[in-house]
PDB file of C-alpha atoms and ligand atoms in Angstrom:
ATOM      1  CA  MET F1150       0.000   0.000   0.000  1.00 49.00           C
ATOM      2  CA  ALA F1151       1.137   3.556  -0.707  1.00 51.00           C
ATOM      3  CA  THR F1152       1.567   5.474   2.548  1.00 52.00           C
ATOM      4  CA  SER F1153      -0.618   8.265   3.792  1.00 48.00           C
ATOM      5  CA  SER F1154       2.083  10.824   2.931  1.00 58.00           C
ATOM      6  CA  ASN F1155       2.282   9.560  -0.647  1.00 70.00           C
ATOM      7  CA  LYS F1156      -1.229   8.359  -1.257  1.00 72.00           C
ATOM      8  CA  ASP F1157      -2.298  11.413  -3.252  1.00 85.00           C
ATOM      9  CA  ASN F1158       0.651  11.083  -5.635  1.00 92.00           C
ATOM     10  CA  LEU F1159       0.903   7.341  -6.219  1.00 96.00           C
ATOM     11  CA  PHE F1160      -1.256   4.574  -7.615  1.00 96.00           C
ATOM     12  CA  GLN F1161      -0.744   0.856  -7.574  1.00 97.00           C
ATOM     13  CA  TYR F1162      -0.490  -1.505 -10.507  1.00 98.00           C
ATOM     14  CA  LYS F1163       0.070  -5.194  -9.771  1.00 97.00           C
ATOM     15  CA  GLY F1164       1.421  -4.374  -6.327  1.00 95.00           C
ATOM     16  CA  CYS F1165       3.936  -1.752  -7.492  1.00 97.00           C
ATOM     17  CA  ASN F1166       3.696   1.985  -6.687  1.00 97.00           C
ATOM     18  CA  PHE F1167       3.645   4.334  -9.693  1.00 98.00           C
ATOM     19  CA  ILE F1168       3.459   8.129  -9.944  1.00 97.00           C
ATOM     20  CA  LYS F1169       0.096   9.612 -10.959  1.00 95.00           C
ATOM     21  CA  ASN F1170       1.559  12.556 -12.883  1.00 91.00           C
ATOM     22  CA  ILE F1171       4.044  10.442 -14.830  1.00 94.00           C
ATOM     23  CA  HIS F1172       2.764   6.914 -15.360  1.00 97.00           C
ATOM     24  CA  GLN F1173      -0.428   5.716 -17.037  1.00 97.00           C
ATOM     25  CA  LEU F1174      -2.263   2.507 -16.365  1.00 97.00           C
ATOM     26  CA  GLU F1175      -2.954   1.878 -20.076  1.00 97.00           C
ATOM     27  CA  HIS F1176       0.761   2.093 -20.870  1.00 97.00           C
ATOM     28  CA  LEU F1177       1.758  -0.140 -17.957  1.00 98.00           C
ATOM     29  CA  GLU F1178      -0.731  -2.763 -19.096  1.00 97.00           C
ATOM     30  CA  LYS F1179       0.889  -2.901 -22.542  1.00 97.00           C
ATOM     31  CA  ILE F1180       4.491  -3.351 -21.388  1.00 97.00           C
ATOM     32  CA  HIS F1181       4.169  -7.097 -20.993  1.00 96.00           C
ATOM     33  CA  GLN F1182       3.616  -7.396 -24.747  1.00 96.00           C
ATOM     34  CA  PHE F1183       6.378  -5.011 -25.861  1.00 96.00           C
ATOM     35  CA  GLU F1184       8.557  -6.486 -28.574  1.00 96.00           C
ATOM     36  CA  ILE F1185      12.228  -6.587 -27.563  1.00 97.00           C
ATOM     37  CA  LYS F1186      14.861  -6.666 -30.286  1.00 97.00           C
ATOM     38  CA  GLU F1187      18.283  -8.326 -30.167  1.00 96.00           C
ATOM     39  CA  THR F1188      19.942  -4.902 -30.245  1.00 97.00           C
ATOM     40  CA  ASP F1189      17.877  -3.326 -27.434  1.00 98.00           C
ATOM     41  CA  VAL F1190      19.722  -2.293 -24.280  1.00 98.00           C
ATOM     42  CA  ILE F1191      17.809  -1.882 -21.021  1.00 98.00           C
ATOM     43  CA  ALA F1192      19.439  -0.416 -17.918  1.00 98.00           C
ATOM     44  CA  VAL F1193      17.479  -1.537 -14.865  1.00 98.00           C
ATOM     45  CA  THR F1194      17.688   0.314 -11.573  1.00 98.00           C
ATOM     46  CA  TYR F1195      15.747   0.829  -8.397  1.00 98.00           C
ATOM     47  CA  PRO F1196      15.191   4.635  -8.121  1.00 98.00           C
ATOM     48  CA  LYS F1197      18.213   6.687  -7.024  1.00 98.00           C
ATOM     49  CA  SER F1198      20.769   4.052  -8.013  1.00 98.00           C
ATOM     50  CA  GLY F1199      22.332   5.987 -10.892  1.00 98.00           C
ATOM     51  CA  THR F1200      19.712   5.806 -13.656  1.00 98.00           C
ATOM     52  CA  ILE F1201      20.537   9.175 -15.187  1.00 97.00           C
ATOM     53  CA  TRP F1202      24.197   8.213 -15.020  1.00 98.00           C
ATOM     54  CA  MET F1203      23.414   5.158 -17.180  1.00 98.00           C
ATOM     55  CA  GLN F1204      21.477   7.368 -19.605  1.00 98.00           C
ATOM     56  CA  GLN F1205      24.607   9.452 -20.064  1.00 97.00           C
ATOM     57  CA  ILE F1206      27.011   6.507 -20.284  1.00 98.00           C
ATOM     58  CA  LEU F1207      24.891   4.584 -22.817  1.00 98.00           C
ATOM     59  CA  SER F1208      24.281   7.649 -24.988  1.00 98.00           C
ATOM     60  CA  LEU F1209      27.977   8.353 -25.226  1.00 98.00           C
ATOM     61  CA  ILE F1210      29.026   4.766 -25.841  1.00 98.00           C
ATOM     62  CA  TYR F1211      26.500   4.407 -28.662  1.00 98.00           C
ATOM     63  CA  SER F1212      27.355   7.786 -30.207  1.00 97.00           C
ATOM     64  CA  ASN F1213      31.045   6.876 -30.059  1.00 97.00           C
ATOM     65  CA  GLY F1214      31.760   9.860 -27.807  1.00 97.00           C
ATOM     66  CA  ASP F1215      29.852  12.371 -29.940  1.00 96.00           C
ATOM     67  CA  LEU F1216      29.272  15.250 -27.515  1.00 95.00           C
ATOM     68  CA  SER F1217      26.609  16.893 -29.669  1.00 96.00           C
ATOM     69  CA  VAL F1218      24.251  14.037 -28.760  1.00 95.00           C
ATOM     70  CA  VAL F1219      24.401  14.683 -25.013  1.00 95.00           C
ATOM     71  CA  GLN F1220      24.506  18.453 -25.470  1.00 95.00           C
ATOM     72  CA  ASN F1221      21.453  18.782 -27.706  1.00 95.00           C
ATOM     73  CA  LYS F1222      18.985  16.141 -26.566  1.00 94.00           C
ATOM     74  CA  LYS F1223      17.538  15.598 -23.108  1.00 95.00           C
ATOM     75  CA  ALA F1224      18.509  12.353 -21.410  1.00 96.00           C
ATOM     76  CA  ALA F1225      14.904  11.140 -21.252  1.00 95.00           C
ATOM     77  CA  VAL F1226      14.584  11.566 -25.024  1.00 95.00           C
ATOM     78  CA  ARG F1227      17.877   9.816 -25.844  1.00 96.00           C
ATOM     79  CA  VAL F1228      17.360   6.976 -23.366  1.00 97.00           C
ATOM     80  CA  PRO F1229      13.710   6.990 -22.293  1.00 97.00           C
ATOM     81  CA  TRP F1230      12.023   5.167 -19.430  1.00 97.00           C
ATOM     82  CA  MET F1231      10.272   2.036 -20.646  1.00 97.00           C
ATOM     83  CA  GLU F1232       7.321   2.643 -18.310  1.00 97.00           C
ATOM     84  CA  VAL F1233       6.768   6.303 -19.234  1.00 97.00           C
ATOM     85  CA  PRO F1234       4.449   6.830 -22.219  1.00 94.00           C
ATOM     86  CA  ILE F1235       6.045  10.040 -23.490  1.00 90.00           C
ATOM     87  CA  ASN F1236       9.241   9.450 -25.487  1.00 89.00           C
ATOM     88  CA  ASN F1237       8.157   5.864 -26.084  1.00 90.00           C
ATOM     89  CA  PHE F1238      11.319   3.791 -26.484  1.00 92.00           C
ATOM     90  CA  GLN F1239       9.538   1.556 -28.983  1.00 93.00           C
ATOM     91  CA  ASP F1240       9.553   4.401 -31.504  1.00 92.00           C
ATOM     92  CA  LEU F1241      13.337   4.833 -31.363  1.00 95.00           C
ATOM     93  CA  PRO F1242      15.563   3.668 -34.218  1.00 95.00           C
ATOM     94  CA  SER F1243      17.719   0.635 -33.408  1.00 97.00           C
ATOM     95  CA  PRO F1244      19.817   0.135 -31.423  1.00 97.00           C
ATOM     96  CA  ARG F1245      17.224   1.261 -28.884  1.00 98.00           C
ATOM     97  CA  LEU F1246      18.439   2.289 -25.437  1.00 98.00           C
ATOM     98  CA  CYS F1247      16.167   2.617 -22.438  1.00 98.00           C
ATOM     99  CA  VAL F1248      16.075   2.618 -18.661  1.00 98.00           C
ATOM    100  CA  THR F1249      13.505   1.157 -16.310  1.00 98.00           C
ATOM    101  CA  HIS F1250      12.745   0.919 -12.610  1.00 98.00           C
ATOM    102  CA  LEU F1251      10.191  -1.830 -13.216  1.00 98.00           C
ATOM    103  CA  PRO F1252      10.222  -4.845 -10.927  1.00 98.00           C
ATOM    104  CA  TYR F1253      11.049  -8.138 -12.649  1.00 98.00           C
ATOM    105  CA  ARG F1254       7.432  -9.310 -12.730  1.00 97.00           C
ATOM    106  CA  LEU F1255       6.251  -6.354 -14.866  1.00 98.00           C
ATOM    107  CA  ILE F1256       8.787  -6.465 -17.687  1.00 97.00           C
ATOM    108  CA  PRO F1257       8.115  -7.430 -21.327  1.00 96.00           C
ATOM    109  CA  LYS F1258       7.946 -11.211 -21.680  1.00 94.00           C
ATOM    110  CA  ASP F1259      10.164 -10.946 -24.774  1.00 94.00           C
ATOM    111  CA  LEU F1260      13.005  -9.840 -22.513  1.00 95.00           C
ATOM    112  CA  ARG F1261      12.824 -13.162 -20.671  1.00 92.00           C
ATOM    113  CA  LYS F1262      13.467 -14.955 -23.968  1.00 91.00           C
ATOM    114  CA  GLY F1263      16.979 -13.549 -23.885  1.00 89.00           C
ATOM    115  CA  ASN F1264      16.299 -10.815 -26.431  1.00 93.00           C
ATOM    116  CA  GLY F1265      18.193  -7.576 -25.818  1.00 96.00           C
ATOM    117  CA  LYS F1266      20.741  -6.840 -23.115  1.00 98.00           C
ATOM    118  CA  VAL F1267      20.060  -6.003 -19.483  1.00 98.00           C
ATOM    119  CA  ILE F1268      22.386  -3.967 -17.267  1.00 98.00           C
ATOM    120  CA  TYR F1269      21.243  -4.012 -13.639  1.00 98.00           C
ATOM    121  CA  VAL F1270      22.781  -1.263 -11.495  1.00 98.00           C
ATOM    122  CA  THR F1271      22.443  -1.535  -7.743  1.00 98.00           C
ATOM    123  CA  ARG F1272      23.472   0.853  -4.956  1.00 98.00           C
ATOM    124  CA  ASN F1273      23.768   0.449  -1.218  1.00 98.00           C
ATOM    125  CA  PRO F1274      20.229   0.931   0.091  1.00 98.00           C
ATOM    126  CA  LYS F1275      21.153   3.337   2.888  1.00 98.00           C
ATOM    127  CA  ASP F1276      22.426   5.827   0.308  1.00 98.00           C
ATOM    128  CA  ILE F1277      19.343   5.149  -1.819  1.00 98.00           C
ATOM    129  CA  ALA F1278      17.062   5.931   1.144  1.00 98.00           C
ATOM    130  CA  VAL F1279      18.835   9.236   1.772  1.00 98.00           C
ATOM    131  CA  SER F1280      18.881  10.149  -1.918  1.00 98.00           C
ATOM    132  CA  LEU F1281      15.162   9.341  -2.266  1.00 97.00           C
ATOM    133  CA  TYR F1282      14.320  11.315   0.865  1.00 97.00           C
ATOM    134  CA  HIS F1283      15.984  14.412  -0.602  1.00 96.00           C
ATOM    135  CA  PHE F1284      14.426  13.699  -4.001  1.00 95.00           C
ATOM    136  CA  GLN F1285      10.918  13.675  -2.495  1.00 95.00           C
ATOM    137  CA  ASN F1286      11.698  17.035  -0.917  1.00 94.00           C
ATOM    138  CA  TYR F1287      12.842  18.320  -4.317  1.00 94.00           C
ATOM    139  CA  VAL F1288      10.310  17.231  -6.948  1.00 93.00           C
ATOM    140  CA  THR F1289       6.744  18.490  -7.146  1.00 93.00           C
ATOM    141  CA  PHE F1290       5.244  15.141  -8.148  1.00 92.00           C
ATOM    142  CA  LEU F1291       6.046  13.481  -4.810  1.00 94.00           C
ATOM    143  CA  GLU F1292       5.072  14.412  -1.256  1.00 93.00           C
ATOM    144  CA  SER F1293       7.795  15.894   0.959  1.00 93.00           C
ATOM    145  CA  PRO F1294       8.357  13.474   3.837  1.00 94.00           C
ATOM    146  CA  THR F1295       7.854  14.914   7.315  1.00 87.00           C
ATOM    147  CA  LYS F1296      10.794  13.374   9.164  1.00 95.00           C
ATOM    148  CA  PHE F1297      13.583  11.134   7.889  1.00 97.00           C
ATOM    149  CA  GLU F1298      12.731   8.682  10.657  1.00 97.00           C
ATOM    150  CA  ASP F1299       9.209   8.181   9.274  1.00 96.00           C
ATOM    151  CA  PHE F1300      10.425   8.102   5.693  1.00 97.00           C
ATOM    152  CA  LEU F1301      12.959   5.378   6.527  1.00 98.00           C
ATOM    153  CA  GLU F1302      10.164   3.155   7.881  1.00 97.00           C
ATOM    154  CA  GLU F1303       8.259   3.662   4.628  1.00 96.00           C
ATOM    155  CA  PHE F1304      11.357   2.872   2.589  1.00 98.00           C
ATOM    156  CA  ILE F1305      11.999  -0.332   4.537  1.00 98.00           C
ATOM    157  CA  ASP F1306       8.361  -1.389   4.139  1.00 97.00           C
ATOM    158  CA  GLY F1307       8.392  -0.623   0.409  1.00 97.00           C
ATOM    159  CA  ASN F1308       5.779   2.124   0.733  1.00 96.00           C
ATOM    160  CA  VAL F1309       7.628   4.345  -1.713  1.00 97.00           C
ATOM    161  CA  ILE F1310       7.831   4.695  -5.496  1.00 97.00           C
ATOM    162  CA  TYR F1311       8.340   1.293  -7.150  1.00 98.00           C
ATOM    163  CA  GLY F1312       7.896  -0.591  -3.885  1.00 97.00           C
ATOM    164  CA  SER F1313      10.480  -2.529  -1.916  1.00 98.00           C
ATOM    165  CA  TRP F1314      14.190  -2.203  -2.689  1.00 98.00           C
ATOM    166  CA  PHE F1315      14.742  -5.680  -1.209  1.00 98.00           C
ATOM    167  CA  ASP F1316      12.186  -7.295  -3.528  1.00 98.00           C
ATOM    168  CA  HIS F1317      13.472  -5.385  -6.554  1.00 98.00           C
ATOM    169  CA  ILE F1318      17.057  -6.547  -6.334  1.00 98.00           C
ATOM    170  CA  ARG F1319      16.266 -10.090  -5.198  1.00 98.00           C
ATOM    171  CA  ASP F1320      13.714 -10.731  -7.945  1.00 98.00           C
ATOM    172  CA  TRP F1321      15.924  -9.385 -10.715  1.00 98.00           C
ATOM    173  CA  TYR F1322      19.018 -11.166  -9.457  1.00 97.00           C
ATOM    174  CA  ASN F1323      17.229 -14.487  -8.950  1.00 97.00           C
ATOM    175  CA  HIS F1324      16.170 -14.433 -12.601  1.00 97.00           C
ATOM    176  CA  LYS F1325      19.412 -13.120 -14.061  1.00 97.00           C
ATOM    177  CA  ASP F1326      20.031 -16.297 -16.077  1.00 96.00           C
ATOM    178  CA  GLU F1327      16.983 -15.535 -18.216  1.00 95.00           C
ATOM    179  CA  PHE F1328      18.773 -12.518 -19.664  1.00 96.00           C
ATOM    180  CA  ASN F1329      21.974 -11.320 -21.280  1.00 96.00           C
ATOM    181  CA  PHE F1330      22.788  -9.778 -17.938  1.00 97.00           C
ATOM    182  CA  LEU F1331      25.447  -7.469 -16.518  1.00 98.00           C
ATOM    183  CA  PHE F1332      25.323  -6.684 -12.810  1.00 98.00           C
ATOM    184  CA  LEU F1333      26.977  -3.434 -11.744  1.00 98.00           C
ATOM    185  CA  SER F1334      26.995  -1.245  -8.672  1.00 98.00           C
ATOM    186  CA  TYR F1335      26.847   2.525  -8.348  1.00 98.00           C
ATOM    187  CA  GLU F1336      29.864   2.267  -6.074  1.00 98.00           C
ATOM    188  CA  GLU F1337      32.054   0.488  -8.617  1.00 98.00           C
ATOM    189  CA  ILE F1338      31.130   3.055 -11.278  1.00 98.00           C
ATOM    190  CA  LYS F1339      31.956   5.839  -8.821  1.00 98.00           C
ATOM    191  CA  LYS F1340      35.256   4.301  -7.752  1.00 97.00           C
ATOM    192  CA  ASP F1341      36.521   3.593 -11.251  1.00 98.00           C
ATOM    193  CA  LEU F1342      34.469   5.186 -14.010  1.00 98.00           C
ATOM    194  CA  ARG F1343      36.933   4.326 -16.764  1.00 98.00           C
ATOM    195  CA  THR F1344      37.179   0.628 -15.932  1.00 98.00           C
ATOM    196  CA  THR F1345      33.405   0.328 -15.579  1.00 98.00           C
ATOM    197  CA  ILE F1346      32.722   2.044 -18.901  1.00 98.00           C
ATOM    198  CA  THR F1347      35.217  -0.336 -20.536  1.00 98.00           C
ATOM    199  CA  LYS F1348      33.390  -3.261 -18.900  1.00 98.00           C
ATOM    200  CA  ILE F1349      30.040  -1.994 -20.205  1.00 98.00           C
ATOM    201  CA  CYS F1350      31.536  -1.625 -23.708  1.00 98.00           C
ATOM    202  CA  GLY F1351      32.782  -5.235 -23.525  1.00 98.00           C
ATOM    203  CA  PHE F1352      29.329  -6.476 -22.511  1.00 98.00           C
ATOM    204  CA  LEU F1353      27.655  -4.516 -25.304  1.00 98.00           C
ATOM    205  CA  GLY F1354      30.233  -5.479 -27.910  1.00 97.00           C
ATOM    206  CA  ARG F1355      31.135  -1.827 -28.544  1.00 97.00           C
ATOM    207  CA  LYS F1356      34.694  -0.659 -29.035  1.00 95.00           C
ATOM    208  CA  LEU F1357      35.852   2.822 -28.068  1.00 96.00           C
ATOM    209  CA  GLY F1358      39.327   4.057 -28.951  1.00 95.00           C
ATOM    210  CA  GLU F1359      41.374   5.514 -26.088  1.00 96.00           C
ATOM    211  CA  ASP F1360      40.673   9.105 -27.184  1.00 97.00           C
ATOM    212  CA  LYS F1361      36.920   8.479 -27.360  1.00 97.00           C
ATOM    213  CA  LEU F1362      37.015   6.677 -24.031  1.00 98.00           C
ATOM    214  CA  ASP F1363      38.670   9.765 -22.495  1.00 97.00           C
ATOM    215  CA  ILE F1364      35.792  11.900 -23.769  1.00 97.00           C
ATOM    216  CA  VAL F1365      33.101   9.523 -22.506  1.00 98.00           C
ATOM    217  CA  VAL F1366      34.701   9.298 -19.058  1.00 98.00           C
ATOM    218  CA  GLU F1367      35.074  13.068 -18.791  1.00 98.00           C
ATOM    219  CA  GLU F1368      31.473  13.709 -19.862  1.00 97.00           C
ATOM    220  CA  CYS F1369      30.089  11.170 -17.362  1.00 98.00           C
ATOM    221  CA  THR F1370      31.701  12.665 -14.278  1.00 98.00           C
ATOM    222  CA  PHE F1371      29.427  14.209 -11.669  1.00 97.00           C
ATOM    223  CA  LYS F1372      30.999  17.589 -12.397  1.00 97.00           C
ATOM    224  CA  ALA F1373      30.369  17.466 -16.154  1.00 97.00           C
ATOM    225  CA  MET F1374      26.825  16.148 -15.795  1.00 96.00           C
ATOM    226  CA  SER F1375      26.001  18.787 -13.170  1.00 95.00           C
ATOM    227  CA  ILE F1376      26.591  21.564 -15.683  1.00 94.00           C
ATOM    228  CA  ASN F1377      24.974  19.832 -18.650  1.00 94.00           C
ATOM    229  CA  PRO F1378      21.266  20.780 -18.691  1.00 91.00           C
ATOM    230  CA  MET F1379      20.565  17.923 -21.124  1.00 91.00           C
ATOM    231  CA  ALA F1380      21.940  15.413 -18.623  1.00 92.00           C
ATOM    232  CA  ASN F1381      20.954  16.768 -15.209  1.00 89.00           C
ATOM    233  CA  TYR F1382      17.151  17.234 -15.390  1.00 85.00           C
ATOM    234  CA  LYS F1383      17.427  20.891 -14.373  1.00 82.00           C
ATOM    235  CA  HIS F1384      14.297  21.565 -16.471  1.00 82.00           C
ATOM    236  CA  MET F1385      12.205  19.538 -14.042  1.00 83.00           C
ATOM    237  CA  GLU F1386       9.718  21.470 -11.925  1.00 86.00           C
ATOM    238  CA  SER F1387      10.958  21.596  -8.330  1.00 89.00           C
ATOM    239  CA  LYS F1388       9.825  22.734  -4.896  1.00 89.00           C
ATOM    240  CA  ASN F1389      13.281  23.596  -3.750  1.00 83.00           C
ATOM    241  CA  GLN F1390      15.454  26.028  -5.695  1.00 81.00           C
ATOM    242  CA  ASN F1391      18.585  24.782  -3.942  1.00 81.00           C
ATOM    243  CA  GLY F1392      17.913  21.139  -4.699  1.00 84.00           C
ATOM    244  CA  SER F1393      19.150  19.138  -7.653  1.00 88.00           C
ATOM    245  CA  PHE F1394      18.723  15.743  -9.346  1.00 90.00           C
ATOM    246  CA  LEU F1395      22.495  15.463  -9.249  1.00 94.00           C
ATOM    247  CA  ARG F1396      22.645  16.194  -5.541  1.00 95.00           C
ATOM    248  CA  LYS F1397      25.954  14.986  -4.071  1.00 97.00           C
ATOM    249  CA  GLY F1398      26.936  11.904  -6.048  1.00 97.00           C
ATOM    250  CA  ILE F1399      28.974  10.288  -3.301  1.00 98.00           C
ATOM    251  CA  ILE F1400      29.215   6.989  -1.447  1.00 98.00           C
ATOM    252  CA  GLY F1401      28.273   7.045   2.238  1.00 98.00           C
ATOM    253  CA  ASP F1402      26.051  10.110   2.427  1.00 98.00           C
ATOM    254  CA  TRP F1403      23.657   7.993   4.537  1.00 98.00           C
ATOM    255  CA  LYS F1404      25.857   8.936   7.501  1.00 98.00           C
ATOM    256  CA  THR F1405      24.505  12.495   7.359  1.00 97.00           C
ATOM    257  CA  LEU F1406      20.937  11.385   8.176  1.00 98.00           C
ATOM    258  CA  PHE F1407      20.970   7.932   9.786  1.00 98.00           C
ATOM    259  CA  THR F1408      21.307   7.876  13.556  1.00 98.00           C
ATOM    260  CA  VAL F1409      23.335   5.031  15.081  1.00 98.00           C
ATOM    261  CA  ALA F1410      20.093   3.365  16.185  1.00 98.00           C
ATOM    262  CA  GLN F1411      18.542   3.670  12.715  1.00 98.00           C
ATOM    263  CA  SER F1412      21.680   2.285  11.127  1.00 98.00           C
ATOM    264  CA  GLU F1413      21.767  -0.701  13.475  1.00 98.00           C
ATOM    265  CA  LYS F1414      18.091  -1.405  12.897  1.00 98.00           C
ATOM    266  CA  PHE F1415      18.563  -1.169   9.135  1.00 98.00           C
ATOM    267  CA  ASP F1416      21.592  -3.487   9.266  1.00 98.00           C
ATOM    268  CA  LYS F1417      19.549  -6.090  11.108  1.00 98.00           C
ATOM    269  CA  ILE F1418      16.729  -5.963   8.567  1.00 98.00           C
ATOM    270  CA  PHE F1419      19.266  -5.996   5.737  1.00 98.00           C
ATOM    271  CA  GLN F1420      20.921  -9.156   7.150  1.00 98.00           C
ATOM    272  CA  GLU F1421      17.553 -10.886   7.319  1.00 98.00           C
ATOM    273  CA  ARG F1422      16.153  -9.804   3.951  1.00 98.00           C
ATOM    274  CA  MET F1423      19.422 -10.202   1.999  1.00 98.00           C
ATOM    275  CA  LYS F1424      20.533 -13.475   3.607  1.00 97.00           C
ATOM    276  CA  GLY F1425      22.555 -15.519   1.133  1.00 96.00           C
ATOM    277  CA  PHE F1426      22.673 -12.746  -1.453  1.00 97.00           C
ATOM    278  CA  PRO F1427      26.046 -13.223  -3.186  1.00 96.00           C
ATOM    279  CA  PHE F1428      27.159  -9.608  -3.441  1.00 96.00           C
ATOM    280  CA  LYS F1429      29.125  -7.498  -1.009  1.00 96.00           C
ATOM    281  CA  PHE F1430      27.714  -3.974  -0.833  1.00 97.00           C
ATOM    282  CA  THR F1431      29.962  -0.956  -0.373  1.00 98.00           C
ATOM    283  CA  TRP F1432      28.749   1.351   2.381  1.00 98.00           C
ATOM    284  CA  ASP F1433      31.441   4.014   2.384  1.00 96.00           C
ATOM    285  CA  SER F1434      34.027   5.495   0.088  1.00 93.00           C
ATOM    286  CA  LYS F1435      37.116   4.002   1.775  1.00 80.00           C
TER     287      LYS F1435
HETATM  288  P1  LIG Z  95      22.543  11.483  -4.690  1.00 92.80           P
HETATM  289  O1  LIG Z  95      21.142  11.954  -4.403  1.00 92.80           O
HETATM  290  O2  LIG Z  95      23.074  10.608  -3.579  1.00 92.80           O
HETATM  291  O3  LIG Z  95      23.474  12.588  -5.035  1.00 92.80           O
HETATM  292  P2  LIG Z  95      18.832   8.171 -10.269  1.00 92.80           P
HETATM  293  O4  LIG Z  95      19.293   8.715 -11.552  1.00 92.80           O
HETATM  294  O5  LIG Z  95      18.655   6.677 -10.274  1.00 92.80           O
HETATM  295  O6  LIG Z  95      17.635   8.895  -9.755  1.00 92.80           O
HETATM  296  O7  LIG Z  95      20.002   8.377  -9.211  1.00 92.80           O
HETATM  297  C1  LIG Z  95      20.325   9.667  -8.769  1.00 92.80           C
HETATM  298  C2  LIG Z  95      21.549   9.554  -7.890  1.00 92.80           C
HETATM  299  O8  LIG Z  95      22.687   9.231  -8.729  1.00 92.80           O
HETATM  300  C3  LIG Z  95      21.861  10.876  -7.196  1.00 92.80           C
HETATM  301  O9  LIG Z  95      22.476  10.529  -5.956  1.00 92.80           O
HETATM  302  C4  LIG Z  95      22.844  11.492  -8.200  1.00 92.80           C
HETATM  303  O10 LIG Z  95      23.640  12.509  -7.661  1.00 92.80           O
HETATM  304  C5  LIG Z  95      23.657  10.240  -8.568  1.00 92.80           C
HETATM  305  N1  LIG Z  95      24.420  10.446  -9.816  1.00 92.80           N
HETATM  306  C6  LIG Z  95      23.948  10.707 -11.046  1.00 92.80           C
HETATM  307  N2  LIG Z  95      24.962  10.900 -11.925  1.00 92.80           N
HETATM  308  C7  LIG Z  95      26.107  10.753 -11.216  1.00 92.80           C
HETATM  309  C8  LIG Z  95      27.498  10.838 -11.535  1.00 92.80           C
HETATM  310  N3  LIG Z  95      27.933  11.155 -12.746  1.00 92.80           N
HETATM  311  N4  LIG Z  95      28.407  10.609 -10.551  1.00 92.80           N
HETATM  312  C9  LIG Z  95      27.993  10.280  -9.295  1.00 92.80           C
HETATM  313  N5  LIG Z  95      26.688  10.204  -8.929  1.00 92.80           N
HETATM  314  C10 LIG Z  95      25.757  10.434  -9.869  1.00 92.80           C
END
């Protein structure tokens, strides 16, 4: 269930929370039947895990480092959201690039046949919670949370956009063998952008010369994206003039909002819900 603080802004479809001003039931109902082509690339993220970063990285890899592409077209036009009806990714010329926050159960069935390529990007959930808390205080289409303490409960219970982080990652990861699948983390991209971009190129079968790679890396830094209005969503209506989609872009910002007690409680829940999950999350920048 969507929470009381969010109930005016969200609606549910098949147990997942969507945004009234952005998503449409009719579009969501069609996604299952979307045709997926061999050349399609889908970056999958839970919100606040680096989606717009992937939009920038994929655009530049596929344009072979052509800066005019990321300087003249908004990210959501170049690499649209699968679940958002405007800028429908199905109308793009191939190779089609898109992002999605959809849970595994709502994706096109064609994707499960191994068509296309899937890049799943995860991020440590404490940083996601803090990033989402600030995001809700920034954008007009979501309710500003009252206190972080209350918001954290909602995040843990999955009463936020797109539902539970725990379910999202577990469901996608458990089914990874159904896809051409690359699993990445926000933290590894942050720690070594160049190596990660090279890894993504390898997975996608794209080759970038060293000079082009330099350009792509430079243009995907937090600094470069922060000043590129086509990459940073500055055009989005906001409630807070000082806020930003590209807020801090660091690992470990959860320490600015979590109390020791909240952190310990979260760790306990994390241990239970992620038991046996074969990935070691990075919680700070050291
Ligand atoms: P913070 O709020 O912690 O700064 P999404 O695109 O999935 O909504 O994720 C947004 C988060 O990714 C924000 O985190 C944003 O700053 C971060 N991000 C986006 N591009 C980035 C980049 N080039 N380098 C580091 N972080 C980036």
